[in-house]
């Protein structure tokens, strides 16, 4: 349900640009990749930040070098470092 709400917000926000799902054969996946110019901005959606599968996010970061990875979660907001940020969904998708 939360992913559907985020999808609807991305569809409404025309400034976001193009977005898509990303996944590879070994099961690593990221819910939304927002394409902005030459940057690919990963957005993972979870009810709880503790459920984040960081292996997919690390792999994506190694391959595509995004400036920042954002996880949108209802529980556990605020756990951040230089590359990875956890936000509440209403704090902004982009």
PDB file of C-alpha atoms in Angstrom:
ATOM      1  CA  UNK A   1       0.000   0.000   0.000  1.00  0.00           C
ATOM      2  CA  UNK A   2       2.775   2.454   0.880  1.00  0.00           C
ATOM      3  CA  UNK A   3       4.519   1.811  -2.447  1.00  0.00           C
ATOM      4  CA  UNK A   4       1.243   2.548  -4.260  1.00  0.00           C
ATOM      5  CA  UNK A   5       0.895   5.870  -2.427  1.00  0.00           C
ATOM      6  CA  UNK A   6       4.474   6.830  -3.343  1.00  0.00           C
ATOM      7  CA  UNK A   7       3.837   5.785  -6.958  1.00  0.00           C
ATOM      8  CA  UNK A   8       0.747   8.034  -7.058  1.00  0.00           C
ATOM      9  CA  UNK A   9       2.759  10.973  -5.684  1.00  0.00           C
ATOM     10  CA  UNK A  10       5.477  10.446  -8.284  1.00  0.00           C
ATOM     11  CA  UNK A  11       2.837  10.389 -11.029  1.00  0.00           C
ATOM     12  CA  UNK A  12       1.283  13.640  -9.762  1.00  0.00           C
ATOM     13  CA  UNK A  13       4.605  15.465  -9.455  1.00  0.00           C
ATOM     14  CA  UNK A  14       5.584  16.260 -13.053  1.00  0.00           C
ATOM     15  CA  UNK A  15       8.809  17.952 -11.897  1.00  0.00           C
ATOM     16  CA  UNK A  16      10.151  14.559 -10.849  1.00  0.00           C
ATOM     17  CA  UNK A  17      10.630  13.467 -14.451  1.00  0.00           C
ATOM     18  CA  UNK A  18      10.949   9.842 -15.485  1.00  0.00           C
ATOM     19  CA  UNK A  19      10.993   7.056 -12.892  1.00  0.00           C
ATOM     20  CA  UNK A  20      11.131   3.284 -13.038  1.00  0.00           C
ATOM     21  CA  UNK A  21      11.673   0.069 -11.051  1.00  0.00           C
ATOM     22  CA  UNK A  22      15.155  -1.485 -10.898  1.00  0.00           C
ATOM     23  CA  UNK A  23      15.975  -5.142 -10.306  1.00  0.00           C
ATOM     24  CA  UNK A  24      18.474  -7.809 -11.310  1.00  0.00           C
ATOM     25  CA  UNK A  25      18.320 -11.603 -11.594  1.00  0.00           C
ATOM     26  CA  UNK A  26      19.749 -12.348  -8.151  1.00  0.00           C
ATOM     27  CA  UNK A  27      16.768 -10.653  -6.479  1.00  0.00           C
ATOM     28  CA  UNK A  28      18.272  -7.258  -5.699  1.00  0.00           C
ATOM     29  CA  UNK A  29      15.680  -4.555  -6.347  1.00  0.00           C
ATOM     30  CA  UNK A  30      14.897  -0.925  -5.656  1.00  0.00           C
ATOM     31  CA  UNK A  31      11.320   0.327  -5.753  1.00  0.00           C
ATOM     32  CA  UNK A  32      11.831   3.572  -7.677  1.00  0.00           C
ATOM     33  CA  UNK A  33      14.675   5.106  -9.633  1.00  0.00           C
ATOM     34  CA  UNK A  34      14.070   8.754 -10.450  1.00  0.00           C
ATOM     35  CA  UNK A  35      15.964   9.838 -13.564  1.00  0.00           C
ATOM     36  CA  UNK A  36      17.034  13.456 -13.364  1.00  0.00           C
ATOM     37  CA  UNK A  37      19.437  14.510 -16.087  1.00  0.00           C
ATOM     38  CA  UNK A  38      22.407  12.166 -15.871  1.00  0.00           C
ATOM     39  CA  UNK A  39      21.642  11.240 -12.246  1.00  0.00           C
ATOM     40  CA  UNK A  40      19.772   8.118 -11.224  1.00  0.00           C
ATOM     41  CA  UNK A  41      18.227   8.699  -7.784  1.00  0.00           C
ATOM     42  CA  UNK A  42      17.202   5.503  -5.939  1.00  0.00           C
ATOM     43  CA  UNK A  43      14.151   5.585  -3.656  1.00  0.00           C
ATOM     44  CA  UNK A  44      13.374   2.513  -1.560  1.00  0.00           C
ATOM     45  CA  UNK A  45       9.989   2.309   0.209  1.00  0.00           C
ATOM     46  CA  UNK A  46       9.489   0.340   3.440  1.00  0.00           C
ATOM     47  CA  UNK A  47       7.059   0.508   6.325  1.00  0.00           C
ATOM     48  CA  UNK A  48      10.004   0.134   8.732  1.00  0.00           C
ATOM     49  CA  UNK A  49      13.577   1.262   8.085  1.00  0.00           C
ATOM     50  CA  UNK A  50      14.776  -1.944   9.767  1.00  0.00           C
ATOM     51  CA  UNK A  51      13.398  -3.909   6.767  1.00  0.00           C
ATOM     52  CA  UNK A  52      15.689  -2.206   4.246  1.00  0.00           C
ATOM     53  CA  UNK A  53      17.804  -4.645   2.245  1.00  0.00           C
ATOM     54  CA  UNK A  54      20.995  -2.631   2.079  1.00  0.00           C
ATOM     55  CA  UNK A  55      22.763  -5.129  -0.201  1.00  0.00           C
ATOM     56  CA  UNK A  56      20.675  -3.937  -3.171  1.00  0.00           C
ATOM     57  CA  UNK A  57      21.333  -0.301  -2.304  1.00  0.00           C
ATOM     58  CA  UNK A  58      25.089  -0.899  -1.958  1.00  0.00           C
ATOM     59  CA  UNK A  59      25.189  -2.762  -5.268  1.00  0.00           C
ATOM     60  CA  UNK A  60      23.273   0.028  -7.036  1.00  0.00           C
ATOM     61  CA  UNK A  61      25.598   2.630  -5.506  1.00  0.00           C
ATOM     62  CA  UNK A  62      28.695   0.743  -6.720  1.00  0.00           C
ATOM     63  CA  UNK A  63      27.312   0.406 -10.263  1.00  0.00           C
ATOM     64  CA  UNK A  64      25.659   3.794 -10.831  1.00  0.00           C
ATOM     65  CA  UNK A  65      27.238   6.170  -8.273  1.00  0.00           C
ATOM     66  CA  UNK A  66      24.069   8.068  -7.237  1.00  0.00           C
ATOM     67  CA  UNK A  67      24.642  11.242  -5.206  1.00  0.00           C
ATOM     68  CA  UNK A  68      22.284  10.024  -2.444  1.00  0.00           C
ATOM     69  CA  UNK A  69      20.079   7.037  -1.627  1.00  0.00           C
ATOM     70  CA  UNK A  70      16.779   7.761   0.105  1.00  0.00           C
ATOM     71  CA  UNK A  71      14.552   5.271   1.876  1.00  0.00           C
ATOM     72  CA  UNK A  72      11.009   6.383   2.612  1.00  0.00           C
ATOM     73  CA  UNK A  73       9.765   4.682   5.791  1.00  0.00           C
ATOM     74  CA  UNK A  74       6.954   5.157   8.284  1.00  0.00           C
ATOM     75  CA  UNK A  75       9.110   3.891  11.160  1.00  0.00           C
ATOM     76  CA  UNK A  76      12.770   4.615  11.830  1.00  0.00           C
ATOM     77  CA  UNK A  77      13.269   7.964  10.121  1.00  0.00           C
ATOM     78  CA  UNK A  78      16.515   9.822  10.732  1.00  0.00           C
ATOM     79  CA  UNK A  79      19.111   7.047  10.337  1.00  0.00           C
ATOM     80  CA  UNK A  80      21.455   8.739   7.893  1.00  0.00           C
ATOM     81  CA  UNK A  81      25.057   8.938   6.778  1.00  0.00           C
ATOM     82  CA  UNK A  82      26.840  10.630   3.847  1.00  0.00           C
ATOM     83  CA  UNK A  83      25.230   8.394   1.225  1.00  0.00           C
ATOM     84  CA  UNK A  84      22.089   6.933   2.791  1.00  0.00           C
ATOM     85  CA  UNK A  85      19.114   8.822   4.244  1.00  0.00           C
ATOM     86  CA  UNK A  86      15.898   7.554   5.844  1.00  0.00           C
ATOM     87  CA  UNK A  87      12.920   9.932   5.646  1.00  0.00           C
ATOM     88  CA  UNK A  88       9.234   9.873   6.386  1.00  0.00           C
ATOM     89  CA  UNK A  89       7.300   9.835   3.063  1.00  0.00           C
ATOM     90  CA  UNK A  90       5.813  13.269   3.708  1.00  0.00           C
ATOM     91  CA  UNK A  91       9.313  14.786   4.022  1.00  0.00           C
ATOM     92  CA  UNK A  92       9.744  14.562   0.270  1.00  0.00           C
ATOM     93  CA  UNK A  93      10.231  11.922  -2.364  1.00  0.00           C
ATOM     94  CA  UNK A  94      12.893  13.725  -4.347  1.00  0.00           C
TER      95      UNK A  94
END
